[in-house]
Amino acid sequence: MYEAHGTRARAHLHVSAAIRSAAETDLLERPIADLVHDRAGIPLTLRPFQIRTLRIRRAA
């Protein structure tokens, strides 16, 4: 995901399945940091023009 308007942005990414884990990754999909989440979504903050790659794993 990315911020396209050149401003700081806050968002809550909603996911239809329950989340087991969520992590931010680099462009080669190597984990950078675990993300705080609840079972339905992930709160995010984006800097101007920031690109973020996320890996989300569903709960079984």
PDB file of N, CA and C in Angstrom:
ATOM      1  N   MET A   1       0.835  -1.145   0.000  1.00  0.00           N
ATOM      2  CA  MET A   1       0.000   0.000   0.000  1.00  0.00           C
ATOM      3  C   MET A   1       0.891   1.220   0.000  1.00  0.00           C
ATOM      4  N   TYR A   2       0.326   2.368  -0.377  1.00  0.00           N
ATOM      5  CA  TYR A   2       1.111   3.596  -0.394  1.00  0.00           C
ATOM      6  C   TYR A   2       0.221   4.804  -0.132  1.00  0.00           C
ATOM      7  N   GLU A   3       0.861   5.893   0.292  1.00  0.00           N
ATOM      8  CA  GLU A   3       0.165   7.148   0.523  1.00  0.00           C
ATOM      9  C   GLU A   3       0.391   8.000  -0.723  1.00  0.00           C
ATOM     10  N   ALA A   4      -0.657   8.376  -1.423  1.00  0.00           N
ATOM     11  CA  ALA A   4      -0.540   9.012  -2.732  1.00  0.00           C
ATOM     12  C   ALA A   4      -0.797  10.514  -2.756  1.00  0.00           C
ATOM     13  N   HIS A   5      -1.186  11.114  -1.628  1.00  0.00           N
ATOM     14  CA  HIS A   5      -1.577  12.522  -1.643  1.00  0.00           C
ATOM     15  C   HIS A   5      -0.530  13.469  -1.061  1.00  0.00           C
ATOM     16  N   GLY A   6       0.596  12.930  -0.609  1.00  0.00           N
ATOM     17  CA  GLY A   6       1.659  13.770  -0.082  1.00  0.00           C
ATOM     18  C   GLY A   6       1.424  14.296   1.315  1.00  0.00           C
ATOM     19  N   THR A   7       0.608  13.626   2.097  1.00  0.00           N
ATOM     20  CA  THR A   7       0.345  14.032   3.478  1.00  0.00           C
ATOM     21  C   THR A   7       0.428  12.808   4.390  1.00  0.00           C
ATOM     22  N   ARG A   8       0.510  13.063   5.686  1.00  0.00           N
ATOM     23  CA  ARG A   8       0.431  11.949   6.626  1.00  0.00           C
ATOM     24  C   ARG A   8      -0.987  11.391   6.573  1.00  0.00           C
ATOM     25  N   ALA A   9      -1.094  10.085   6.771  1.00  0.00           N
ATOM     26  CA  ALA A   9      -2.418   9.468   6.723  1.00  0.00           C
ATOM     27  C   ALA A   9      -2.514   8.384   7.790  1.00  0.00           C
ATOM     28  N   ARG A  10      -3.697   8.240   8.345  1.00  0.00           N
ATOM     29  CA  ARG A  10      -4.006   7.149   9.263  1.00  0.00           C
ATOM     30  C   ARG A  10      -5.083   6.314   8.604  1.00  0.00           C
ATOM     31  N   ALA A  11      -4.958   5.003   8.758  1.00  0.00           N
ATOM     32  CA  ALA A  11      -5.938   4.102   8.147  1.00  0.00           C
ATOM     33  C   ALA A  11      -6.104   2.882   9.035  1.00  0.00           C
ATOM     34  N   HIS A  12      -7.173   2.162   8.811  1.00  0.00           N
ATOM     35  CA  HIS A  12      -7.390   0.874   9.463  1.00  0.00           C
ATOM     36  C   HIS A  12      -7.705  -0.117   8.347  1.00  0.00           C
ATOM     37  N   LEU A  13      -6.773  -1.008   8.086  1.00  0.00           N
ATOM     38  CA  LEU A  13      -6.943  -2.008   7.034  1.00  0.00           C
ATOM     39  C   LEU A  13      -7.836  -3.125   7.572  1.00  0.00           C
ATOM     40  N   HIS A  14      -9.014  -3.276   6.989  1.00  0.00           N
ATOM     41  CA  HIS A  14      -9.948  -4.318   7.407  1.00  0.00           C
ATOM     42  C   HIS A  14      -9.726  -5.558   6.553  1.00  0.00           C
ATOM     43  N   VAL A  15      -9.735  -6.715   7.210  1.00  0.00           N
ATOM     44  CA  VAL A  15      -9.497  -7.990   6.537  1.00  0.00           C
ATOM     45  C   VAL A  15     -10.695  -8.887   6.812  1.00  0.00           C
ATOM     46  N   SER A  16     -11.172  -9.587   5.784  1.00  0.00           N
ATOM     47  CA  SER A  16     -12.388 -10.390   5.938  1.00  0.00           C
ATOM     48  C   SER A  16     -12.176 -11.643   6.784  1.00  0.00           C
ATOM     49  N   ALA A  17     -10.967 -12.169   6.848  1.00  0.00           N
ATOM     50  CA  ALA A  17     -10.675 -13.350   7.655  1.00  0.00           C
ATOM     51  C   ALA A  17      -9.989 -12.918   8.947  1.00  0.00           C
ATOM     52  N   ALA A  18     -10.072 -13.753   9.976  1.00  0.00           N
ATOM     53  CA  ALA A  18      -9.371 -13.464  11.229  1.00  0.00           C
ATOM     54  C   ALA A  18      -7.867 -13.486  10.987  1.00  0.00           C
ATOM     55  N   ILE A  19      -7.141 -12.580  11.639  1.00  0.00           N
ATOM     56  CA  ILE A  19      -5.700 -12.453  11.433  1.00  0.00           C
ATOM     57  C   ILE A  19      -4.946 -13.208  12.521  1.00  0.00           C
ATOM     58  N   ARG A  20      -4.013 -14.058  12.114  1.00  0.00           N
ATOM     59  CA  ARG A  20      -3.135 -14.742  13.062  1.00  0.00           C
ATOM     60  C   ARG A  20      -1.892 -13.892  13.325  1.00  0.00           C
ATOM     61  N   SER A  21      -1.298 -13.337  12.248  1.00  0.00           N
ATOM     62  CA  SER A  21      -0.127 -12.482  12.411  1.00  0.00           C
ATOM     63  C   SER A  21      -0.055 -11.500  11.253  1.00  0.00           C
ATOM     64  N   ALA A  22       0.632 -10.385  11.501  1.00  0.00           N
ATOM     65  CA  ALA A  22       0.825  -9.364  10.472  1.00  0.00           C
ATOM     66  C   ALA A  22       2.214  -8.768  10.660  1.00  0.00           C
ATOM     67  N   ALA A  23       2.910  -8.568   9.557  1.00  0.00           N
ATOM     68  CA  ALA A  23       4.252  -8.000   9.620  1.00  0.00           C
ATOM     69  C   ALA A  23       4.477  -7.078   8.433  1.00  0.00           C
ATOM     70  N   GLU A  24       5.293  -6.056   8.650  1.00  0.00           N
ATOM     71  CA  GLU A  24       5.749  -5.219   7.536  1.00  0.00           C
ATOM     72  C   GLU A  24       6.973  -5.907   6.959  1.00  0.00           C
ATOM     73  N   THR A  25       7.101  -5.909   5.631  1.00  0.00           N
ATOM     74  CA  THR A  25       8.233  -6.554   4.983  1.00  0.00           C
ATOM     75  C   THR A  25       8.946  -5.566   4.065  1.00  0.00           C
ATOM     76  N   ASP A  26      10.170  -5.951   3.673  1.00  0.00           N
ATOM     77  CA  ASP A  26      10.853  -5.170   2.649  1.00  0.00           C
ATOM     78  C   ASP A  26      10.350  -5.649   1.288  1.00  0.00           C
ATOM     79  N   LEU A  27      10.882  -5.111   0.210  1.00  0.00           N
ATOM     80  CA  LEU A  27      10.371  -5.477  -1.118  1.00  0.00           C
ATOM     81  C   LEU A  27      10.695  -6.913  -1.514  1.00  0.00           C
ATOM     82  N   LEU A  28      11.618  -7.569  -0.795  1.00  0.00           N
ATOM     83  CA  LEU A  28      11.897  -8.986  -1.027  1.00  0.00           C
ATOM     84  C   LEU A  28      11.088  -9.869  -0.081  1.00  0.00           C
ATOM     85  N   GLU A  29      10.130  -9.261   0.619  1.00  0.00           N
ATOM     86  CA  GLU A  29       9.214  -9.919   1.553  1.00  0.00           C
ATOM     87  C   GLU A  29       9.910 -10.534   2.758  1.00  0.00           C
ATOM     88  N   ARG A  30      11.039  -9.938   3.162  1.00  0.00           N
ATOM     89  CA  ARG A  30      11.694 -10.321   4.412  1.00  0.00           C
ATOM     90  C   ARG A  30      11.073  -9.488   5.524  1.00  0.00           C
ATOM     91  N   PRO A  31      10.705 -10.099   6.653  1.00  0.00           N
ATOM     92  CA  PRO A  31      10.058  -9.358   7.740  1.00  0.00           C
ATOM     93  C   PRO A  31      10.950  -8.235   8.273  1.00  0.00           C
ATOM     94  N   ILE A  32      10.343  -7.064   8.497  1.00  0.00           N
ATOM     95  CA  ILE A  32      11.031  -5.923   9.104  1.00  0.00           C
ATOM     96  C   ILE A  32      10.548  -5.757  10.539  1.00  0.00           C
ATOM     97  N   ALA A  33       9.221  -5.758  10.719  1.00  0.00           N
ATOM     98  CA  ALA A  33       8.648  -5.529  12.046  1.00  0.00           C
ATOM     99  C   ALA A  33       7.265  -6.156  12.127  1.00  0.00           C
ATOM    100  N   ASP A  34       6.942  -6.702  13.301  1.00  0.00           N
ATOM    101  CA  ASP A  34       5.586  -7.190  13.536  1.00  0.00           C
ATOM    102  C   ASP A  34       4.664  -5.988  13.676  1.00  0.00           C
ATOM    103  N   LEU A  35       3.425  -6.146  13.235  1.00  0.00           N
ATOM    104  CA  LEU A  35       2.442  -5.079  13.327  1.00  0.00           C
ATOM    105  C   LEU A  35       1.396  -5.414  14.372  1.00  0.00           C
ATOM    106  N   VAL A  36       0.940  -4.407  15.081  1.00  0.00           N
ATOM    107  CA  VAL A  36      -0.153  -4.561  16.037  1.00  0.00           C
ATOM    108  C   VAL A  36      -1.426  -4.786  15.229  1.00  0.00           C
ATOM    109  N   HIS A  37      -2.249  -5.720  15.663  1.00  0.00           N
ATOM    110  CA  HIS A  37      -3.504  -6.004  14.945  1.00  0.00           C
ATOM    111  C   HIS A  37      -4.523  -6.562  15.912  1.00  0.00           C
ATOM    112  N   ASP A  38      -5.778  -6.449  15.511  1.00  0.00           N
ATOM    113  CA  ASP A  38      -6.823  -7.192  16.197  1.00  0.00           C
ATOM    114  C   ASP A  38      -7.258  -8.265  15.203  1.00  0.00           C
ATOM    115  N   ARG A  39      -8.211  -9.061  15.538  1.00  0.00           N
ATOM    116  CA  ARG A  39      -8.569 -10.184  14.654  1.00  0.00           C
ATOM    117  C   ARG A  39      -9.211  -9.735  13.348  1.00  0.00           C
ATOM    118  N   ALA A  40      -9.625  -8.475  13.248  1.00  0.00           N
ATOM    119  CA  ALA A  40     -10.321  -8.009  12.053  1.00  0.00           C
ATOM    120  C   ALA A  40      -9.537  -7.004  11.218  1.00  0.00           C
ATOM    121  N   GLY A  41      -8.460  -6.429  11.757  1.00  0.00           N
ATOM    122  CA  GLY A  41      -7.774  -5.418  10.973  1.00  0.00           C
ATOM    123  C   GLY A  41      -6.478  -4.925  11.590  1.00  0.00           C
ATOM    124  N   ILE A  42      -5.850  -3.981  10.869  1.00  0.00           N
ATOM    125  CA  ILE A  42      -4.548  -3.461  11.256  1.00  0.00           C
ATOM    126  C   ILE A  42      -4.586  -1.937  11.193  1.00  0.00           C
ATOM    127  N   PRO A  43      -4.327  -1.247  12.309  1.00  0.00           N
ATOM    128  CA  PRO A  43      -4.228   0.212  12.245  1.00  0.00           C
ATOM    129  C   PRO A  43      -2.872   0.604  11.662  1.00  0.00           C
ATOM    130  N   LEU A  44      -2.862   1.580  10.763  1.00  0.00           N
ATOM    131  CA  LEU A  44      -1.629   1.996  10.089  1.00  0.00           C
ATOM    132  C   LEU A  44      -1.493   3.505  10.076  1.00  0.00           C
ATOM    133  N   THR A  45      -0.257   3.974  10.081  1.00  0.00           N
ATOM    134  CA  THR A  45       0.061   5.373   9.870  1.00  0.00           C
ATOM    135  C   THR A  45       1.058   5.421   8.714  1.00  0.00           C
ATOM    136  N   LEU A  46       0.808   6.303   7.762  1.00  0.00           N
ATOM    137  CA  LEU A  46       1.690   6.424   6.594  1.00  0.00           C
ATOM    138  C   LEU A  46       2.245   7.835   6.510  1.00  0.00           C
ATOM    139  N   ARG A  47       3.536   7.949   6.183  1.00  0.00           N
ATOM    140  CA  ARG A  47       4.160   9.240   5.925  1.00  0.00           C
ATOM    141  C   ARG A  47       3.852   9.644   4.486  1.00  0.00           C
ATOM    142  N   PRO A  48       4.096  10.908   4.119  1.00  0.00           N
ATOM    143  CA  PRO A  48       3.844  11.333   2.737  1.00  0.00           C
ATOM    144  C   PRO A  48       4.582  10.446   1.729  1.00  0.00           C
ATOM    145  N   PHE A  49       3.839   9.916   0.774  1.00  0.00           N
ATOM    146  CA  PHE A  49       4.341   9.071  -0.318  1.00  0.00           C
ATOM    147  C   PHE A  49       5.004   7.778   0.152  1.00  0.00           C
ATOM    148  N   GLN A  50       4.762   7.366   1.373  1.00  0.00           N
ATOM    149  CA  GLN A  50       5.368   6.145   1.901  1.00  0.00           C
ATOM    150  C   GLN A  50       4.750   4.913   1.247  1.00  0.00           C
ATOM    151  N   ILE A  51       5.605   3.937   0.938  1.00  0.00           N
ATOM    152  CA  ILE A  51       5.175   2.632   0.423  1.00  0.00           C
ATOM    153  C   ILE A  51       5.381   1.621   1.539  1.00  0.00           C
ATOM    154  N   ARG A  52       4.361   0.802   1.816  1.00  0.00           N
ATOM    155  CA  ARG A  52       4.475  -0.249   2.831  1.00  0.00           C
ATOM    156  C   ARG A  52       4.009  -1.562   2.240  1.00  0.00           C
ATOM    157  N   THR A  53       4.802  -2.603   2.485  1.00  0.00           N
ATOM    158  CA  THR A  53       4.453  -3.957   2.058  1.00  0.00           C
ATOM    159  C   THR A  53       4.142  -4.756   3.320  1.00  0.00           C
ATOM    160  N   LEU A  54       2.983  -5.413   3.324  1.00  0.00           N
ATOM    161  CA  LEU A  54       2.537  -6.146   4.505  1.00  0.00           C
ATOM    162  C   LEU A  54       2.377  -7.627   4.182  1.00  0.00           C
ATOM    163  N   ARG A  55       2.660  -8.458   5.174  1.00  0.00           N
ATOM    164  CA  ARG A  55       2.374  -9.900   5.072  1.00  0.00           C
ATOM    165  C   ARG A  55       1.371 -10.208   6.169  1.00  0.00           C
ATOM    166  N   ILE A  56       0.221 -10.721   5.760  1.00  0.00           N
ATOM    167  CA  ILE A  56      -0.848 -11.026   6.708  1.00  0.00           C
ATOM    168  C   ILE A  56      -1.126 -12.523   6.635  1.00  0.00           C
ATOM    169  N   ARG A  57      -1.166 -13.175   7.795  1.00  0.00           N
ATOM    170  CA  ARG A  57      -1.472 -14.603   7.850  1.00  0.00           C
ATOM    171  C   ARG A  57      -2.813 -14.798   8.538  1.00  0.00           C
ATOM    172  N   ARG A  58      -3.657 -15.594   7.919  1.00  0.00           N
ATOM    173  CA  ARG A  58      -4.990 -15.858   8.474  1.00  0.00           C
ATOM    174  C   ARG A  58      -4.921 -16.820   9.638  1.00  0.00           C
ATOM    175  N   ALA A  59      -5.845 -16.644  10.575  1.00  0.00           N
ATOM    176  CA  ALA A  59      -5.991 -17.598  11.672  1.00  0.00           C
ATOM    177  C   ALA A  59      -6.669 -18.850  11.120  1.00  0.00           C
ATOM    178  N   ALA A  60      -6.310 -19.982  11.624  1.00  0.00           N
ATOM    179  CA  ALA A  60      -6.890 -21.237  11.133  1.00  0.00           C
ATOM    180  C   ALA A  60      -8.261 -21.472  11.691  1.00  0.00           C
TER     181      ALA A  60
END
